[in-house]
């Protein structure tokens, strides 16, 4: 694949410019954007850059991380702390994401989004207040394995790490999760299906196609 070298700041600006013109597939007023990548790829950092670039351009946005929608430990760790099947398919509360994030942003929706639901550190509900995203505001949802859930994204960005870079940049204690990302590549092909691809093997020198 041919990718073009770019800086993170320039990438944030270009993505923001693209989002200013983005039309939603369902005709609703809230574009929904995926920033997909393994935790080591830090897609949340890119989401924050895009949000800041949108703010400068006068467009509101809301950054939501899937880590705020983890299931309670009693559910996600039912089969052990390192159960790969659970990690791949059961750690994140996709039902809550549909209900609290995507549902309110459907045509005719309220625009009232819950930014997070569960604190994995305390293993308790966050009790965060709802945030009203005004019409035209952009949802920037970041997290791993996003493109396998059929969420109604209007634009998808995948932050790619090669297998070697993913292993180097993932904490050793989390190496047990690496086969999940290999499976994700095989089953979903996020690098091939995402609208925008960002390669971040060297975090100082990203490259992109979009």
Coordinates of N, CA and C in Angstrom, one line a residue:
X1 N 0.8 -1.2 0.0 CA 0.0 0.0 0.0 C 0.9 1.3 0.0
X2 N 0.4 2.3 -0.7 CA 1.2 3.5 -0.8 C 0.6 4.5 0.2
X3 N 1.5 5.0 1.1 CA 1.1 5.9 2.1 C 2.0 7.2 2.0
X4 N 1.5 8.3 2.4 CA 2.2 9.6 2.3 C 2.6 10.0 3.7
X5 N 3.8 10.4 3.8 CA 4.3 10.9 5.1 C 3.6 12.2 5.5
X6 N 3.3 12.4 6.8 CA 2.6 13.5 7.3 C 2.9 13.7 8.7
X7 N 2.6 14.9 9.2 CA 2.7 15.2 10.7 C 1.4 14.9 11.3
X8 N 1.4 14.7 12.6 CA 0.1 14.5 13.3 C -0.7 15.8 13.3
X9 N -0.1 17.0 13.4 CA -0.9 18.2 13.4 C -1.5 18.4 12.0
X10 N -0.8 18.1 10.9 CA -1.4 18.2 9.6 C -2.5 17.2 9.4
X11 N -2.3 16.0 9.9 CA -3.3 15.0 9.8 C -4.6 15.4 10.5
X12 N -4.5 16.0 11.7 CA -5.6 16.5 12.4 C -6.4 17.5 11.6
X13 N -5.6 18.4 11.0 CA -6.2 19.5 10.2 C -6.9 18.9 9.0
X14 N -6.3 18.0 8.3 CA -6.9 17.5 7.1 C -8.2 16.7 7.4
X15 N -8.1 15.9 8.5 CA -9.3 15.2 8.8 C -10.4 16.1 9.2
X16 N -10.1 17.2 10.0 CA -11.1 18.1 10.4 C -11.7 18.8 9.1
X17 N -10.9 19.2 8.2 CA -11.4 19.8 6.9 C -12.4 18.8 6.2
X18 N -12.0 17.6 6.2 CA -12.9 16.6 5.6 C -14.2 16.4 6.3
X19 N -14.2 16.5 7.6 CA -15.4 16.3 8.4 C -16.3 17.5 8.2
X20 N -15.8 18.7 7.9 CA -16.7 19.8 7.7 C -17.6 19.6 6.6
X21 N -17.2 18.8 5.6 CA -18.0 18.6 4.4 C -18.7 17.2 4.4
X22 N -18.5 16.4 5.5 CA -19.0 15.1 5.5 C -20.5 15.0 5.7
X23 N -21.2 14.3 4.8 CA -22.6 14.1 4.9 C -22.9 12.7 5.5
X24 N -23.9 12.7 6.3 CA -24.3 11.4 7.0 C -25.0 10.5 6.1
X25 N -24.8 9.2 6.3 CA -25.5 8.2 5.4 C -27.0 8.2 5.6
X26 N -27.4 8.5 6.9 CA -28.9 8.4 7.1 C -29.6 9.8 7.1
X27 N -28.8 10.8 6.7 CA -29.4 12.1 6.6 C -29.6 12.9 7.9
X28 N -29.1 12.3 9.0 CA -29.1 12.9 10.3 C -28.1 14.1 10.4
X29 N -28.2 14.9 11.4 CA -27.4 16.1 11.6 C -26.1 15.8 12.3
X30 N -25.8 14.5 12.7 CA -24.6 14.3 13.5 C -23.7 13.3 12.8
X31 N -22.6 13.7 12.2 CA -21.6 12.8 11.6 C -21.0 11.9 12.7
X32 N -20.8 10.6 12.4 CA -20.2 9.7 13.4 C -18.9 9.1 12.8
X33 N -17.8 9.3 13.5 CA -16.5 9.0 13.0 C -15.9 7.9 14.0
X34 N -15.3 6.9 13.4 CA -14.5 5.9 14.1 C -13.0 6.2 14.0
X35 N -12.4 6.2 15.1 CA -10.9 6.2 15.2 C -10.5 4.9 15.8
X36 N -10.2 4.0 15.0 CA -10.0 2.6 15.4 C -8.5 2.2 15.5
X37 N -8.2 1.5 16.5 CA -6.8 1.1 16.6 C -6.6 0.4 18.0
X38 N -5.6 -0.5 18.0 CA -5.2 -1.1 19.3 C -4.8 0.0 20.3
X39 N -4.9 -0.3 21.6 CA -4.5 0.7 22.6 C -3.1 1.2 22.4
X40 N -2.2 0.4 21.9 CA -0.8 0.8 21.7 C -0.7 1.8 20.6
X41 N -1.7 1.9 19.7 CA -1.7 2.8 18.5 C -2.2 4.2 19.0
X42 N -2.8 4.3 20.1 CA -3.3 5.5 20.7 C -4.3 6.3 19.8
X43 N -5.3 5.6 19.4 CA -6.3 6.4 18.5 C -7.0 7.5 19.2
X44 N -7.0 7.4 20.6 CA -7.6 8.5 21.3 C -6.9 9.8 21.1
X45 N -5.5 9.7 21.0 CA -4.7 11.0 20.8 C -5.1 11.6 19.5
X46 N -5.3 10.8 18.5 CA -5.7 11.4 17.2 C -7.1 12.0 17.3
X47 N -8.0 11.3 18.0 CA -9.4 11.9 18.2 C -9.3 13.2 18.8
X48 N -8.5 13.4 19.8 CA -8.3 14.7 20.5 C -7.8 15.8 19.6
X49 N -6.8 15.4 18.7 CA -6.3 16.3 17.7 C -7.4 16.8 16.8
X50 N -8.2 15.8 16.3 CA -9.2 16.2 15.4 C -10.3 17.1 16.0
X51 N -10.6 16.8 17.3 CA -11.5 17.6 18.0 C -11.0 19.0 18.2
X52 N -9.8 19.2 18.5 CA -9.2 20.5 18.6 C -9.2 21.3 17.3
X53 N -8.9 20.6 16.2 CA -8.9 21.2 14.9 C -10.3 21.6 14.5
X54 N -11.3 20.8 14.9 CA -12.7 21.2 14.6 C -13.1 22.4 15.4
X55 N -12.7 22.4 16.7 CA -13.0 23.5 17.6 C -12.5 24.8 17.0
X56 N -11.3 24.8 16.5 CA -10.7 26.1 15.9 C -11.5 26.5 14.7
X57 N -12.2 25.5 14.0 CA -13.0 25.8 12.8 C -14.4 26.1 13.1
X58 N -14.7 26.2 14.4 CA -16.1 26.5 14.8 C -17.1 25.3 14.8
X59 N -16.6 24.1 14.8 CA -17.5 22.9 14.7 C -17.4 22.2 16.0
X60 N -18.5 22.0 16.7 CA -18.4 21.2 17.9 C -18.2 19.7 17.7
X61 N -17.7 19.0 18.6 CA -17.5 17.6 18.5 C -17.5 17.0 19.9
X62 N -17.6 15.7 20.0 CA -17.6 15.0 21.3 C -16.7 13.8 21.1
X63 N -15.7 13.7 21.9 CA -14.8 12.5 21.9 C -15.3 11.5 22.9
X64 N -15.5 10.3 22.5 CA -15.9 9.2 23.4 C -15.0 8.0 23.2
X65 N -14.5 7.5 24.3 CA -13.6 6.3 24.2 C -14.4 5.0 24.7
X66 N -14.1 4.0 24.0 CA -14.8 2.7 24.3 C -14.4 2.2 25.7
X67 N -13.2 2.7 26.2 CA -12.8 2.2 27.5 C -13.8 2.6 28.6
X68 N -14.6 3.6 28.3 CA -15.7 4.1 29.2 C -16.9 3.2 29.1
X69 N -16.9 2.2 28.2 CA -18.0 1.3 28.1 C -17.6 -0.1 28.2
X70 N -16.6 -0.4 29.0 CA -16.2 -1.7 29.4 C -17.3 -2.3 30.2
X71 N -17.5 -3.6 30.1 CA -18.5 -4.3 30.9 C -17.9 -4.5 32.4
X72 N -18.7 -4.6 33.4 CA -18.2 -4.9 34.7 C -17.3 -6.0 34.8
X73 N -16.3 -6.0 35.7 CA -15.3 -7.1 35.8 C -15.9 -8.4 35.9
X74 N -17.0 -8.5 36.7 CA -17.7 -9.8 36.9 C -18.2 -10.4 35.6
X75 N -18.4 -9.6 34.6 CA -18.9 -10.1 33.3 C -17.7 -10.3 32.3
X76 N -16.9 -9.3 32.2 CA -15.8 -9.5 31.2 C -14.7 -10.4 31.6
X77 N -14.6 -10.6 32.9 CA -13.5 -11.5 33.4 C -14.1 -12.9 33.9
X78 N -15.3 -13.2 33.5 CA -16.0 -14.4 33.9 C -15.2 -15.6 33.7
X79 N -14.5 -15.7 32.5 CA -13.7 -16.8 32.2 C -12.2 -16.6 32.4
X80 N -11.8 -15.6 33.2 CA -10.4 -15.4 33.6 C -9.9 -14.1 33.0
X81 N -8.8 -13.6 33.6 CA -8.3 -12.3 33.2 C -7.7 -12.3 31.9
X82 N -7.4 -13.4 31.3 CA -6.7 -13.5 30.0 C -7.4 -14.4 29.0
X83 N -8.7 -14.4 29.1 CA -9.5 -15.2 28.1 C -9.6 -14.4 26.8
X84 N -9.0 -14.9 25.8 CA -8.9 -14.2 24.5 C -10.3 -14.0 23.8
X85 N -11.1 -15.1 23.9 CA -12.5 -15.0 23.3 C -13.3 -13.9 23.9
X86 N -13.2 -13.8 25.3 CA -14.0 -12.7 26.0 C -13.5 -11.4 25.6
X87 N -12.1 -11.2 25.5 CA -11.6 -9.9 25.1 C -12.0 -9.5 23.7
X88 N -12.0 -10.5 22.8 CA -12.4 -10.2 21.4 C -13.9 -9.8 21.2
X89 N -14.7 -10.5 22.0 CA -16.1 -10.3 21.7 C -17.0 -9.9 22.9
X90 N -16.4 -9.8 24.1 CA -17.3 -9.5 25.2 C -16.9 -8.5 26.2
X91 N -15.7 -7.8 26.0 CA -15.3 -6.9 27.0 C -16.0 -5.6 26.9
X92 N -16.5 -5.2 25.8 CA -17.1 -3.8 25.6 C -18.6 -4.0 25.5
X93 N -19.3 -3.1 26.1 CA -20.7 -3.1 26.2 C -21.3 -2.5 24.9
X94 N -21.3 -3.2 23.8 CA -21.8 -2.7 22.6 C -23.3 -2.3 22.6
X95 N -24.1 -3.0 23.4 CA -25.5 -2.6 23.6 C -25.6 -1.2 24.2
X96 N -24.8 -0.9 25.2 CA -24.8 0.4 25.8 C -24.4 1.5 24.8
X97 N -23.4 1.2 24.0 CA -22.9 2.1 23.0 C -24.0 2.4 22.0
X98 N -24.7 1.4 21.5 CA -25.9 1.6 20.6 C -26.9 2.5 21.3
X99 N -27.2 2.2 22.6 CA -28.3 2.9 23.3 C -28.0 4.3 23.7
X100 N -26.8 4.5 24.2 CA -26.4 5.7 24.8 C -25.6 6.7 23.9
X101 N -25.0 6.1 22.9 CA -24.2 7.0 22.0 C -24.8 7.1 20.6
X102 N -25.1 6.0 19.9 CA -25.6 6.0 18.6 C -27.0 6.3 18.5
X103 N -27.8 5.7 19.4 CA -29.3 6.0 19.4 C -29.7 7.4 19.4
X104 N -29.1 8.2 20.3 CA -29.5 9.6 20.4 C -29.0 10.4 19.2
X105 N -28.1 9.9 18.3 CA -27.6 10.6 17.2 C -28.3 10.1 15.9
X106 N -29.3 9.3 16.0 CA -30.1 9.0 14.8 C -31.0 10.1 14.4
X107 N -31.4 10.1 13.1 CA -32.3 11.2 12.7 C -33.5 11.3 13.6
X108 N -33.8 12.5 14.1 CA -34.9 12.7 15.1 C -34.5 12.4 16.5
X109 N -33.2 12.1 16.7 CA -32.7 11.8 18.1 C -32.6 13.1 18.9
X110 N -32.3 12.9 20.2 CA -32.2 14.0 21.1 C -30.8 14.7 21.1
X111 N -29.8 14.0 20.6 CA -28.4 14.5 20.6 C -27.8 14.4 22.0
X112 N -28.5 13.8 23.0 CA -28.0 13.7 24.4 C -27.2 12.4 24.5
X113 N -25.9 12.5 24.5 CA -25.0 11.3 24.5 C -24.4 11.1 25.9
X114 N -24.3 9.9 26.3 CA -23.6 9.6 27.6 C -22.2 9.3 27.2
X115 N -21.2 10.1 27.7 CA -19.8 10.0 27.3 C -19.1 8.8 27.8
X116 N -19.6 8.3 29.0 CA -19.0 7.1 29.5 C -20.0 6.5 30.5
X117 N -19.8 5.2 30.8 CA -20.8 4.5 31.6 C -20.1 3.8 32.8
X118 N -18.9 3.2 32.5 CA -18.3 2.4 33.6 C -16.8 2.7 33.7
X119 N -16.4 2.8 35.0 CA -15.0 3.1 35.3 C -14.3 1.8 35.6
X120 N -13.4 1.3 34.7 CA -12.7 0.0 34.9 C -11.8 0.0 36.1
X121 N -11.4 1.2 36.6 CA -10.5 1.2 37.7 C -11.2 0.9 39.0
X122 N -12.3 1.6 39.2 CA -13.2 1.4 40.4 C -14.2 0.3 40.2
X123 N -14.4 -0.1 39.0 CA -15.4 -1.1 38.6 C -16.8 -0.7 39.1
X124 N -17.1 0.6 38.9 CA -18.4 1.2 39.3 C -18.9 2.1 38.1
X125 N -20.2 2.3 38.2 CA -20.7 3.3 37.2 C -20.1 4.7 37.4
X126 N -19.8 5.3 36.3 CA -19.2 6.7 36.4 C -20.2 7.7 36.8
X127 N -21.5 7.6 36.5 CA -22.5 8.5 36.8 C -22.2 9.9 36.1
X128 N -21.6 9.8 35.0 CA -21.3 11.1 34.2 C -22.6 11.6 33.7
X129 N -22.7 13.0 33.6 CA -23.9 13.6 33.0 C -24.0 13.4 31.5
X130 N -25.2 13.4 31.0 CA -25.3 13.4 29.5 C -24.8 14.7 28.9
X131 N -24.3 14.6 27.7 CA -23.8 15.8 27.0 C -24.6 15.9 25.7
X132 N -25.1 17.1 25.5 CA -25.9 17.4 24.3 C -25.0 17.9 23.2
X133 N -25.0 17.1 22.1 CA -24.2 17.4 21.0 C -25.1 18.2 20.0
X134 N -24.8 19.5 19.7 CA -25.7 20.2 18.9 C -25.7 19.7 17.4
X135 N -26.8 20.0 16.7 CA -26.8 19.5 15.3 C -25.6 20.0 14.5
X136 N -25.0 19.2 13.8 CA -23.7 19.5 13.1 C -22.5 19.1 13.9
X137 N -22.7 18.8 15.1 CA -21.6 18.3 16.0 C -21.2 16.9 15.5
X138 N -19.9 16.6 15.7 CA -19.3 15.4 15.2 C -19.0 14.4 16.4
X139 N -19.4 13.2 16.3 CA -19.0 12.2 17.3 C -17.7 11.6 16.8
X140 N -16.7 11.6 17.7 CA -15.4 11.0 17.5 C -15.2 9.8 18.5
X141 N -15.6 8.6 18.0 CA -15.5 7.4 18.9 C -14.2 6.7 18.6
X142 N -13.4 6.5 19.7 CA -12.1 5.8 19.5 C -12.0 4.6 20.4
X143 N -11.3 3.6 19.9 CA -11.1 2.4 20.6 C -10.7 1.3 19.7
X144 N -10.4 0.1 20.3 CA -10.0 -1.1 19.5 C -11.1 -1.9 18.9
X145 N -10.9 -2.5 17.8 CA -11.8 -3.5 17.3 C -13.2 -2.9 16.9
X146 N -13.2 -1.6 16.5 CA -14.4 -0.9 16.3 C -15.2 -1.4 15.1
X147 N -14.4 -1.7 14.0 CA -15.0 -1.9 12.7 C -15.7 -3.3 12.5
X148 N -15.7 -4.1 13.6 CA -16.4 -5.4 13.5 C -17.8 -5.4 14.0
X149 N -18.3 -4.3 14.5 CA -19.6 -4.2 15.2 C -20.7 -3.7 14.3
X150 N -20.5 -3.2 13.1 CA -21.5 -2.7 12.3 C -22.1 -1.4 12.8
X151 N -21.3 -0.7 13.6 CA -21.7 0.7 14.0 C -21.9 1.6 12.8
X152 N -22.9 2.5 12.9 CA -23.2 3.3 11.7 C -22.2 4.5 11.5
X153 N -21.0 4.2 11.3 CA -20.0 5.3 11.1 C -20.2 5.9 9.7
X154 N -20.0 7.2 9.6 CA -20.0 7.9 8.4 C -18.6 8.1 7.8
X155 N -17.6 7.9 8.7 CA -16.2 7.9 8.2 C -15.4 7.1 9.2
X156 N -14.5 6.2 8.7 CA -13.7 5.4 9.6 C -12.2 5.6 9.3
X157 N -11.5 5.7 10.4 CA -10.1 5.9 10.4 C -9.4 4.8 11.2
X158 N -8.5 4.1 10.6 CA -7.8 3.0 11.3 C -6.3 3.4 11.5
X159 N -5.9 3.3 12.7 CA -4.5 3.6 13.0 C -3.8 2.3 13.1
X160 N -2.9 2.0 12.1 CA -2.3 0.7 12.0 C -0.9 0.6 12.6
X161 N -0.6 -0.5 13.2 CA 0.7 -0.8 13.7 C 1.1 -2.2 13.0
X162 N 2.3 -2.3 12.5 CA 2.7 -3.6 12.1 C 2.8 -4.6 13.2
X163 N 2.7 -5.9 13.0 CA 2.8 -6.8 14.1 C 4.0 -6.6 15.1
X164 N 5.2 -6.3 14.5 CA 6.3 -6.0 15.3 C 6.2 -4.8 16.1
X165 N 5.7 -3.7 15.5 CA 5.5 -2.4 16.3 C 4.4 -2.6 17.4
X166 N 3.3 -3.4 17.0 CA 2.3 -3.6 18.0 C 2.8 -4.3 19.2
X167 N 3.7 -5.3 19.0 CA 4.3 -6.1 20.1 C 5.2 -5.2 20.9
X168 N 6.0 -4.4 20.2 CA 7.0 -3.5 21.0 C 6.3 -2.5 21.8
X169 N 5.2 -1.9 21.3 CA 4.5 -0.8 22.0 C 3.4 -1.3 22.9
X170 N 3.1 -2.6 23.0 CA 2.1 -3.1 23.9 C 2.9 -3.5 25.2
X171 N 2.4 -3.1 26.3 CA 3.0 -3.6 27.6 C 3.0 -5.1 27.7
X172 N 4.1 -5.6 28.2 CA 4.3 -7.1 28.2 C 3.1 -7.8 28.9
X173 N 2.6 -7.1 29.9 CA 1.4 -7.8 30.6 C 0.2 -7.9 29.8
X174 N 0.2 -7.1 28.6 CA -1.0 -7.2 27.7 C -0.7 -7.9 26.5
X175 N 0.5 -8.6 26.4 CA 0.8 -9.4 25.2 C -0.2 -10.5 24.9
X176 N -0.9 -10.9 25.9 CA -1.9 -12.0 25.7 C -3.0 -11.5 24.7
X177 N -3.2 -10.2 24.6 CA -4.3 -9.7 23.7 C -3.9 -9.6 22.3
X178 N -2.6 -9.8 22.0 CA -2.1 -9.6 20.6 C -2.8 -10.6 19.6
X179 N -3.1 -11.8 19.9 CA -3.8 -12.7 18.9 C -5.2 -12.1 18.6
X180 N -5.8 -11.3 19.4 CA -7.1 -10.8 19.1 C -7.0 -9.8 17.9
X181 N -5.9 -9.0 17.9 CA -5.7 -8.1 16.8 C -5.3 -8.8 15.5
X182 N -4.6 -9.9 15.6 CA -4.3 -10.7 14.5 C -5.6 -11.2 13.9
X183 N -6.4 -11.7 14.7 CA -7.7 -12.2 14.3 C -8.6 -11.1 13.6
X184 N -8.5 -9.9 14.3 CA -9.3 -8.8 13.7 C -8.8 -8.4 12.3
X185 N -7.5 -8.4 12.1 CA -6.9 -8.2 10.8 C -7.4 -9.2 9.8
X186 N -7.5 -10.4 10.2 CA -7.9 -11.5 9.2 C -9.4 -11.5 8.9
X187 N -10.2 -11.2 10.0 CA -11.6 -11.3 9.8 C -12.3 -10.0 9.3
X188 N -11.7 -8.9 9.6 CA -12.3 -7.6 9.3 C -11.6 -6.8 8.3
X189 N -10.2 -7.0 8.2 CA -9.4 -6.2 7.3 C -9.5 -4.7 7.5
X190 N -9.3 -4.2 8.7 CA -9.5 -2.7 8.9 C -8.7 -1.9 8.1
X191 N -7.4 -2.3 7.7 CA -6.6 -1.5 6.9 C -7.1 -1.4 5.5
X192 N -7.9 -2.4 5.0 CA -8.4 -2.3 3.7 C -9.8 -1.7 3.6
X193 N -10.5 -1.8 4.7 CA -11.9 -1.3 4.7 C -12.1 0.1 5.2
X194 N -11.2 0.6 6.0 CA -11.3 2.0 6.6 C -11.2 3.0 5.5
X195 N -11.9 4.1 5.7 CA -11.9 5.2 4.7 C -10.5 5.9 4.7
X196 N -9.9 5.9 5.9 CA -8.6 6.6 6.1 C -7.7 5.6 6.8
X197 N -6.5 5.5 6.3 CA -5.5 4.6 7.0 C -4.4 5.4 7.5
X198 N -4.0 5.3 8.7 CA -2.8 5.9 9.3 C -1.9 4.9 9.8
X199 N -0.6 4.9 9.3 CA 0.4 4.0 9.8 C 1.3 4.7 10.8
X200 N 1.4 4.1 12.0 CA 2.1 4.8 13.1 C 3.1 3.9 13.7
X201 N 3.8 3.1 12.9 CA 4.9 2.3 13.5 C 5.9 3.1 14.2
X202 N 6.3 4.2 13.6 CA 7.2 5.2 14.3 C 6.3 6.4 14.7
X203 N 6.0 6.5 16.0 CA 5.0 7.5 16.4 C 5.4 9.0 16.1
X204 N 6.7 9.2 15.8 CA 7.2 10.5 15.4 C 6.9 10.8 13.9
X205 N 6.7 9.8 13.1 CA 6.6 10.0 11.7 C 5.5 9.1 11.1
X206 N 4.3 9.6 11.3 CA 3.1 8.8 10.7 C 3.1 9.0 9.2
X207 N 2.3 8.1 8.6 CA 2.0 8.2 7.2 C 0.5 7.8 7.0
X208 N 0.0 8.3 5.9 CA -1.5 8.1 5.8 C -1.9 7.9 4.3
X209 N -3.1 7.4 4.2 CA -3.8 7.3 2.9 C -5.3 7.6 3.2
X210 N -5.8 8.6 2.5 CA -7.1 9.0 2.8 C -7.7 10.0 1.8

